[in-house]
PDB file of C-alpha atoms in Angstrom:
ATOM      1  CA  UNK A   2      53.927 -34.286 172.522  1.00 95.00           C
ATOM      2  CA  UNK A   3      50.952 -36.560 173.297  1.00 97.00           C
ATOM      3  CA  UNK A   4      51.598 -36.394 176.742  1.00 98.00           C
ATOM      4  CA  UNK A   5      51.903 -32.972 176.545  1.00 98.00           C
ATOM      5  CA  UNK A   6      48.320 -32.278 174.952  1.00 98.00           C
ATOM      6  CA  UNK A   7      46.812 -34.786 177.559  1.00 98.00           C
ATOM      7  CA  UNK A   8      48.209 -32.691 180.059  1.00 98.00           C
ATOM      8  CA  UNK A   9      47.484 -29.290 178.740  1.00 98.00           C
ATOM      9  CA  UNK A  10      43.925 -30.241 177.426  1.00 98.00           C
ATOM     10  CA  UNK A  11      43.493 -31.795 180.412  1.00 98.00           C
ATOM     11  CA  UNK A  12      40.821 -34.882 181.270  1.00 97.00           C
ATOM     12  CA  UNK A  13      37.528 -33.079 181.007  1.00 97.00           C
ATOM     13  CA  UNK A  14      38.530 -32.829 176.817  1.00 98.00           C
ATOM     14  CA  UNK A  15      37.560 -35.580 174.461  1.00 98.00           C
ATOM     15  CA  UNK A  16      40.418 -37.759 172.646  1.00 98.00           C
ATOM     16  CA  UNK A  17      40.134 -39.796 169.042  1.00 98.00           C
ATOM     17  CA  UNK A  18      42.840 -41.445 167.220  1.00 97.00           C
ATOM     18  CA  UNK A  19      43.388 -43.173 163.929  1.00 93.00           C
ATOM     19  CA  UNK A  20      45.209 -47.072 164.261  1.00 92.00           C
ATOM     20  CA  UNK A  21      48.999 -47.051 163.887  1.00 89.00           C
ATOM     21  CA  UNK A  22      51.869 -46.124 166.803  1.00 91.00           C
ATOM     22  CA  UNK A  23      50.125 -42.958 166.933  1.00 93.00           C
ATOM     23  CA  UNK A  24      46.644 -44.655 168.526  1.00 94.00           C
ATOM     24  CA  UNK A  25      49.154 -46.832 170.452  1.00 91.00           C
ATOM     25  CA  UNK A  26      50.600 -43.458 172.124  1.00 93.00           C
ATOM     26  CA  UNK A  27      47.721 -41.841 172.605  1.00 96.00           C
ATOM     27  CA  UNK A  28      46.311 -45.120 175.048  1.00 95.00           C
ATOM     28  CA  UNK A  29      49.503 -45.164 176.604  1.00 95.00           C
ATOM     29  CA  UNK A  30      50.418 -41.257 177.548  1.00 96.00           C
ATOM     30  CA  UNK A  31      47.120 -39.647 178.052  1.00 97.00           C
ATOM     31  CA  UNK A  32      45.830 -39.838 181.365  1.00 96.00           C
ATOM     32  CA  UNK A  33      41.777 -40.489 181.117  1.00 97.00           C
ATOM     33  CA  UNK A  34      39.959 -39.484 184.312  1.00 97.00           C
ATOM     34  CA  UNK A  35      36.307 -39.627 182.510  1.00 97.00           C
ATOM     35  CA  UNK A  36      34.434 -42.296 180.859  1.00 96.00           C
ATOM     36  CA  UNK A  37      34.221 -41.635 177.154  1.00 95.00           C
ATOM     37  CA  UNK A  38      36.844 -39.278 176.777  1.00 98.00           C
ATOM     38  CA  UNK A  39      38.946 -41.839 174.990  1.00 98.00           C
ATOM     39  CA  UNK A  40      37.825 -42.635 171.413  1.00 97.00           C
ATOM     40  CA  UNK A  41      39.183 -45.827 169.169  1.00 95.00           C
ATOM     41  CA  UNK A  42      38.506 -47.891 166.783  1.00 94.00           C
ATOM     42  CA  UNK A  43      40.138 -51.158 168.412  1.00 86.00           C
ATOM     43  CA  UNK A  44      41.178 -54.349 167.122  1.00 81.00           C
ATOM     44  CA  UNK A  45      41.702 -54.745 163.739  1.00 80.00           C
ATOM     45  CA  UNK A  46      40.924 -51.069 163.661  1.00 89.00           C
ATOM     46  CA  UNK A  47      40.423 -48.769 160.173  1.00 93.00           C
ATOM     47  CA  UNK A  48      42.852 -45.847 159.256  1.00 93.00           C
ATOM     48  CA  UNK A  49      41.121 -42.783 158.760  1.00 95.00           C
ATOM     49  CA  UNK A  50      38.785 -43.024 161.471  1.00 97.00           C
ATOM     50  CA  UNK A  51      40.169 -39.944 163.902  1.00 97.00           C
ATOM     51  CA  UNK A  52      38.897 -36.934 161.845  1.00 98.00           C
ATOM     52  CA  UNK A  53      35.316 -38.606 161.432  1.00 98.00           C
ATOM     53  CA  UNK A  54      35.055 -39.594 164.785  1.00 98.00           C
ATOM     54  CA  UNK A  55      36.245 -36.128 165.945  1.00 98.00           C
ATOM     55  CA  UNK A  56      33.747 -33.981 164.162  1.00 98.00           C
ATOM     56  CA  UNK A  57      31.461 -36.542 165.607  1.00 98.00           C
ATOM     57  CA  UNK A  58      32.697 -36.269 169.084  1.00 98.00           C
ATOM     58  CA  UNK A  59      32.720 -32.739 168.500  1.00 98.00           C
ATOM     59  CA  UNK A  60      28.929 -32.595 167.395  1.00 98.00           C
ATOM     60  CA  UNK A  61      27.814 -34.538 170.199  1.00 97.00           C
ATOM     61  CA  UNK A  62      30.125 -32.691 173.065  1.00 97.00           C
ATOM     62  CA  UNK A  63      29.862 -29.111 171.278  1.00 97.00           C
ATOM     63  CA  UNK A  64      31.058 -27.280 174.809  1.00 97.00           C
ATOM     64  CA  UNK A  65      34.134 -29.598 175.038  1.00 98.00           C
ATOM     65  CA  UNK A  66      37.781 -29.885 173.545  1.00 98.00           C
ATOM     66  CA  UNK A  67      38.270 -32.630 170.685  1.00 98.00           C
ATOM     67  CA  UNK A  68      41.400 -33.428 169.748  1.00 98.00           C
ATOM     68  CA  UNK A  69      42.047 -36.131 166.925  1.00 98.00           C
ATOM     69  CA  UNK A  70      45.373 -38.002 167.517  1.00 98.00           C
ATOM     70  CA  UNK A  71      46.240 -38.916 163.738  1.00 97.00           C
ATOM     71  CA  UNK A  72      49.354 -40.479 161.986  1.00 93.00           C
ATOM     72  CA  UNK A  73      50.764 -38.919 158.594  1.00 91.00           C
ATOM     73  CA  UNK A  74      49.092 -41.859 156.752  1.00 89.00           C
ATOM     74  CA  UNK A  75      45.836 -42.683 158.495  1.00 92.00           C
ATOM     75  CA  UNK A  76      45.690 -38.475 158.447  1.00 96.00           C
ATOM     76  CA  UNK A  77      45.535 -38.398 154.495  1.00 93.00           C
ATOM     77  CA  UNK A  78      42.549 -40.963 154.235  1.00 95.00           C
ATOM     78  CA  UNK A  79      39.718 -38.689 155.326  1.00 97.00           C
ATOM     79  CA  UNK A  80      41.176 -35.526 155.422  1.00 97.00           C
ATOM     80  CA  UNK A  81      39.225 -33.715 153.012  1.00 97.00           C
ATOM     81  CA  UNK A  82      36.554 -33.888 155.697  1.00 98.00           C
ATOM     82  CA  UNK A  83      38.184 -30.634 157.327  1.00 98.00           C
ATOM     83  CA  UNK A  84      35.763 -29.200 154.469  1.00 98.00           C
ATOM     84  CA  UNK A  85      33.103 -30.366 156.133  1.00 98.00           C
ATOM     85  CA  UNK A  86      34.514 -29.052 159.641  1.00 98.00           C
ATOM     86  CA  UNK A  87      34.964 -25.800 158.060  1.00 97.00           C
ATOM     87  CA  UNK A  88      31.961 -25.284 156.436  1.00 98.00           C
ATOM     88  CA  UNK A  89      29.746 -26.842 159.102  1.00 97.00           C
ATOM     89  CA  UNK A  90      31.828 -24.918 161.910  1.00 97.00           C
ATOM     90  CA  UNK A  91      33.097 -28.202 163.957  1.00 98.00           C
ATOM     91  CA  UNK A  92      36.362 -26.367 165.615  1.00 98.00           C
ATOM     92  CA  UNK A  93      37.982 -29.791 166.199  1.00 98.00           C
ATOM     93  CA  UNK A  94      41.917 -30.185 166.443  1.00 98.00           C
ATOM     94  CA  UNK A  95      43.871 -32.630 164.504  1.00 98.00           C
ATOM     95  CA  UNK A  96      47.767 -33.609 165.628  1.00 98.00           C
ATOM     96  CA  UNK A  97      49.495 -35.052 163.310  1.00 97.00           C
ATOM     97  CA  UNK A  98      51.851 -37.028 164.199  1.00 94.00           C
ATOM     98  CA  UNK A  99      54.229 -36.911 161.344  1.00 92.00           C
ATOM     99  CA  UNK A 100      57.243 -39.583 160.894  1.00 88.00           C
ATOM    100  CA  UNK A 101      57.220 -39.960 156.980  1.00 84.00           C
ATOM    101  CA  UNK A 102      56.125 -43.504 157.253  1.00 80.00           C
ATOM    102  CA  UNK A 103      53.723 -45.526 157.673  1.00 71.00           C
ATOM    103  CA  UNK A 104      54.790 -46.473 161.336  1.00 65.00           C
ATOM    104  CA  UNK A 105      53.500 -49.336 162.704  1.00 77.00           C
ATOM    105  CA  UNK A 106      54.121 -51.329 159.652  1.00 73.00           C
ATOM    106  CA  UNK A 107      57.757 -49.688 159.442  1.00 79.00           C
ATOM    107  CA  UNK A 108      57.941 -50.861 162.803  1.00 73.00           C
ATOM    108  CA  UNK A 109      57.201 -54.648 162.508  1.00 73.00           C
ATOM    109  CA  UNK A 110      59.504 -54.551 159.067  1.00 77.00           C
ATOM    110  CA  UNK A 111      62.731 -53.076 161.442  1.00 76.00           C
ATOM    111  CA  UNK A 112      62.170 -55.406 164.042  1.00 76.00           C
ATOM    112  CA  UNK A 113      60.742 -58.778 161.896  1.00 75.00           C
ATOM    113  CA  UNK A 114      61.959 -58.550 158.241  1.00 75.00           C
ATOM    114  CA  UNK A 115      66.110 -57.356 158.539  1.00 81.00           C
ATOM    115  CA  UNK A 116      64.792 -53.933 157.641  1.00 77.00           C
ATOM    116  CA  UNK A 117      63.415 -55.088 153.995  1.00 84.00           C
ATOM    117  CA  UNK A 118      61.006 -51.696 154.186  1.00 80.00           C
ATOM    118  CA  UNK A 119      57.915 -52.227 151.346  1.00 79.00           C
ATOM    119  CA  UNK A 120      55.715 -49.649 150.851  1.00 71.00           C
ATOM    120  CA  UNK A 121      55.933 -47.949 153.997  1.00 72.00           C
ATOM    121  CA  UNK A 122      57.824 -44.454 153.180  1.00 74.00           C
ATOM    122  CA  UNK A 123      55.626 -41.460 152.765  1.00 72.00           C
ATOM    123  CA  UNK A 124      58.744 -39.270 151.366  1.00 68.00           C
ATOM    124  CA  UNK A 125      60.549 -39.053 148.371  1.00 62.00           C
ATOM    125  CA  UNK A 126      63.026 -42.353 148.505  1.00 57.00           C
ATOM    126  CA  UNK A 127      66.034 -40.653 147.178  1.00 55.00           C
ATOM    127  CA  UNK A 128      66.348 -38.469 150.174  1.00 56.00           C
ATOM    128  CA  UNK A 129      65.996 -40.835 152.607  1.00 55.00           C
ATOM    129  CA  UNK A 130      64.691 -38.151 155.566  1.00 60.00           C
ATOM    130  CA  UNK A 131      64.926 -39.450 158.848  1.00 66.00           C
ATOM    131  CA  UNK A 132      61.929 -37.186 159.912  1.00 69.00           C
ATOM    132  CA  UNK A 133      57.985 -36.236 158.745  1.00 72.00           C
ATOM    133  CA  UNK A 134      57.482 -35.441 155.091  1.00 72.00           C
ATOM    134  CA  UNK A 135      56.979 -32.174 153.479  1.00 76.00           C
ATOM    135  CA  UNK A 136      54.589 -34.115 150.948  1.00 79.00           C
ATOM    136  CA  UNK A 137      51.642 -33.300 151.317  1.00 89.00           C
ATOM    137  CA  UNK A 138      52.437 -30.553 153.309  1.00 93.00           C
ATOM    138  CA  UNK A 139      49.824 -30.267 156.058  1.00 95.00           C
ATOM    139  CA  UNK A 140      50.177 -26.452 157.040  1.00 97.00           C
ATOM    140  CA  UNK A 141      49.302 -25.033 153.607  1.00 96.00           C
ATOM    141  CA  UNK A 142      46.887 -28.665 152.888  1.00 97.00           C
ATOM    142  CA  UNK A 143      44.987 -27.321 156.434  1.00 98.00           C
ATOM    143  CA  UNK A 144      45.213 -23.576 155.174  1.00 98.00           C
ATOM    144  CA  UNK A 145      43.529 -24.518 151.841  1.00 97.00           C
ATOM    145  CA  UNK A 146      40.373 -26.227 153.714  1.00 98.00           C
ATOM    146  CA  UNK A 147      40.666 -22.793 155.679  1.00 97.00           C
ATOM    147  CA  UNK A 148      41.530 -24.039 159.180  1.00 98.00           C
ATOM    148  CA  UNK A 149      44.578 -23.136 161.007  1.00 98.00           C
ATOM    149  CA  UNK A 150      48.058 -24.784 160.316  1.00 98.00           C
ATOM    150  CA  UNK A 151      50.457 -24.896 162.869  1.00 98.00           C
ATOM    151  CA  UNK A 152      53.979 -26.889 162.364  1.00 97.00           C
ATOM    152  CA  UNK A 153      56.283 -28.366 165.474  1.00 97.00           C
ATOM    153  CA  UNK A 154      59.609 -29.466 164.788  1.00 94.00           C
ATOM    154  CA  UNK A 155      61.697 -28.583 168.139  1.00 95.00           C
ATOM    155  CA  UNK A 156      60.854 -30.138 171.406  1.00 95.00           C
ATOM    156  CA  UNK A 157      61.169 -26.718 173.240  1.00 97.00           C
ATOM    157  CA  UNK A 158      57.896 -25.350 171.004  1.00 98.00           C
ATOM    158  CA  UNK A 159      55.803 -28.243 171.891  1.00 98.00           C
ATOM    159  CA  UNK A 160      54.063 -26.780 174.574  1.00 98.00           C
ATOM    160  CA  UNK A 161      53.666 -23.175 173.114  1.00 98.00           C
ATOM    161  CA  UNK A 162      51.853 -25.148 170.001  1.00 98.00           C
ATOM    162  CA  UNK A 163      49.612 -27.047 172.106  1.00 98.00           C
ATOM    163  CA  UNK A 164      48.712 -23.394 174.057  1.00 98.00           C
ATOM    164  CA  UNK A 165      48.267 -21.839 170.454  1.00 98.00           C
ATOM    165  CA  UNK A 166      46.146 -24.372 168.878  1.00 98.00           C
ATOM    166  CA  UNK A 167      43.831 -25.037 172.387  1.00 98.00           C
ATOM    167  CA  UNK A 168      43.109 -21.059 171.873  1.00 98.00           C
ATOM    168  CA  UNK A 169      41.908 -21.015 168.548  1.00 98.00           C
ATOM    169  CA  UNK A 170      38.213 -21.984 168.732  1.00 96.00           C
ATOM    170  CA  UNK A 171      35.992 -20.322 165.793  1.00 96.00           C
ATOM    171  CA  UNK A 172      37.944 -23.253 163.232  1.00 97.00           C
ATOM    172  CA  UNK A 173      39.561 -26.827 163.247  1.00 98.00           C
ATOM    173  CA  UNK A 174      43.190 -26.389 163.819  1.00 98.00           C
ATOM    174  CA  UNK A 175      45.688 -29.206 162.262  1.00 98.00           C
ATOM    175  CA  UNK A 176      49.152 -29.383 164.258  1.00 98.00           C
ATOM    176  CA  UNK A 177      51.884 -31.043 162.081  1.00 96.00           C
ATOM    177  CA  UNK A 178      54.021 -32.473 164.874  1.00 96.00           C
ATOM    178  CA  UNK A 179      57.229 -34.019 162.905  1.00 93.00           C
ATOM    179  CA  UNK A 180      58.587 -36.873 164.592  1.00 91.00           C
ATOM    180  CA  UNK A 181      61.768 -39.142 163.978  1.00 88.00           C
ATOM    181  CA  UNK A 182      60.641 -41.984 161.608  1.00 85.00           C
ATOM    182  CA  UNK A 183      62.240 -44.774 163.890  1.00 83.00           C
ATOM    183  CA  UNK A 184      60.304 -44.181 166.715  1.00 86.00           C
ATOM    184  CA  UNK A 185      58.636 -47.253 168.037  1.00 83.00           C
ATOM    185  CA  UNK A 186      56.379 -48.539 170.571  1.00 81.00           C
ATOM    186  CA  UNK A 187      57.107 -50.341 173.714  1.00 85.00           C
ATOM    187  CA  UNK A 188      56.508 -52.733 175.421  1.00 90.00           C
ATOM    188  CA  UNK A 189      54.953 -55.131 172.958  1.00 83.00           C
ATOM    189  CA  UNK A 190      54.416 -58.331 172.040  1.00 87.00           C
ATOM    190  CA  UNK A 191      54.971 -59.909 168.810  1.00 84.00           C
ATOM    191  CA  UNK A 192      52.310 -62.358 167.069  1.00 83.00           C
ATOM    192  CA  UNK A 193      51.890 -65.438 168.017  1.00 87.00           C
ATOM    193  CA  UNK A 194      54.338 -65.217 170.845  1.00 87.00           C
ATOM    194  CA  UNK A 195      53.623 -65.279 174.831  1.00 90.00           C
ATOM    195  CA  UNK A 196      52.825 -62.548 176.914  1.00 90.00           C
ATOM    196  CA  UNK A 197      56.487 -63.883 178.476  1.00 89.00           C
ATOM    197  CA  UNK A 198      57.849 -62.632 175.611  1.00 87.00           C
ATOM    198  CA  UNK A 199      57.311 -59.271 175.688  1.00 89.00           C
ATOM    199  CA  UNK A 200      59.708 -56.146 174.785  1.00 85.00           C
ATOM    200  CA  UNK A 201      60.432 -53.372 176.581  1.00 84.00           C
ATOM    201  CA  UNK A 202      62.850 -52.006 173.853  1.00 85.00           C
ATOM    202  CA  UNK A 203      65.106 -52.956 170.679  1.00 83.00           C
ATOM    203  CA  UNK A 204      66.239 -56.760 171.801  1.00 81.00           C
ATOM    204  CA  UNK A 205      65.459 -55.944 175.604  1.00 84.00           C
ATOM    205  CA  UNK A 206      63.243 -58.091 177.730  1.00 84.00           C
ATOM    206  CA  UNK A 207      62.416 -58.676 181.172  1.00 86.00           C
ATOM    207  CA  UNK A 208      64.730 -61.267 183.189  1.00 84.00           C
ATOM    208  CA  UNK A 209      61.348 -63.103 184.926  1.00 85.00           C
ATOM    209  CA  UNK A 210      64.418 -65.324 186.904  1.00 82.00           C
ATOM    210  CA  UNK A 211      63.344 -68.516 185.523  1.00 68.00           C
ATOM    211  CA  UNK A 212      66.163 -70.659 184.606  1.00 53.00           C
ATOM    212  CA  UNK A 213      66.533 -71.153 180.974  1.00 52.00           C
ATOM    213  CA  UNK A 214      65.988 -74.173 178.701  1.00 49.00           C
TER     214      UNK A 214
END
C-alpha cells in the first residue's frame, strides 16, 4: 500500500514518516523524483515525528499533497496533534500502517531472540491477532479530532482508499491500513555484522561464490 500511495500521489507530493519498518518502506517503495519530497528523521531517529513533521511540511508546501507514513506505535505518540490540524486547517494525510506491534523491534526479537517477544504487542495478549489492533481504534480516534477515518483491510480496496482519502482536502484524513504483524523488512543487515552478511529474507542470503571457511 506504500507503493501504491507513491504511485497514486505521485512525485510532485511531499512524504514524512515516523522510524520503525514503516519509515523503512516508505525509503524503499516510493519513488522520489524531487528534492525534498522525502521527509525523515534518520539515524537513531524519534517515534512520533511523522504527524509533526507533516503539518509542518504541510504549512510550508500549503498547495501540495502531505502524506505522513506512520506505524501503529510511533502513530499514538503525537497523535493528539490532529487537534491542532483540525483546528488550524492543515488537511494533511496520515497512513497508518497498522500490524498490532511494535514492528521493527518485533522484528529483531523473531529473527535474534527465538521469538522471546517483550513488550512489543499493541493488542490484547489473549487473542493473539495476527493482524492491526482494534485498540485504539483509529477510525472513530480520527473521527473524534474531526478528520476523516478511513479503514483498509483487503488488498483489492487499497487503491480505492488511497483515491478516497487524496480527494478529501478541507481536513486531515487518517487511513488505518491493517497489515499482517509478521511482516518484515528486507534486505538487511544485522548489527555488528558485514555488509557480506546481508539478508534478503528469513535465513536467505546471497551466494557471493567465495569458497567457504
Amino acid at each position: 500500500m506504500i507503493e501504491r500511495i507513491g504511485k497514486i500521489a505521485g512525485p510532485e507530493a511531499v512524504y514524512v514518516a515516523g522510524v520503525g519498518q514503516h519509515q523503512m518502506w516508505a525509503a524503499q517503495f516510493i519513488d522520489y523524483e524531487n528534492p525534498g519530497t522525502w521527509i525523515n528523521s534518520g539515524g537513531l531517529g524519534t517515534m512520533g515525528f511523522a504527524v509533526p513533521a507533516a503539518m509542518g511540511a504541510k504549512m510550508g508546501r500549503p498547495d501540495a499533497t502531505v502524506w505522513a507514513i506512520d506505524g501503529d506505535g510511533c502513530f499514538q505518540m503525537t497523535n493528539q496533534e490532529l487537534a491542532t490540524c483540525a483546528i488550524e486547517g492543515i488537511p494533511v494525510k496520515v497512513a497508518v500502517i497498522n500490524n498490532g506491534s511494535l514492528g521493527m523491534v518485533r522484528q529483531w526479537q523473531t529473527l535474534f531472540y527465538n521469538e522471546r517477544y517483550s513488550n512489543t504487542d499493541l493488542h490484547r495478549t489473549a487473542e493473539r491477532k495476527l493482524t492491526g489492533t482494534r485498540i485504539p481504534d483509529f477510525v472513530k480516534l480520527a473521527e473524534a479530532y474531526d478528520c476523516e477515518g478511513i479503514r483498509c483491510e483487503e488488498t483489492a480496496d487499497v487503491d480505492k482508499v488511497i483515491e478516497r482519502a487524496m480527494a478529501i482536502d478541507d481536513r486531515p484524513v487518517v487511513v488505518d491500513f491493517i497489515v499482517h504483524r509478521d511482516a518484515m523488512v528486507w534486505p538487511m543487515v544485522a548489527a555488528g555484522t558485514s555488509n557480506n552478511d546481508i539478508k534478503f529474507a528469513r535465513g536467505l542470503a546471497p551466494d557471493w561464490g567465495g569458497s567457504s571457511e
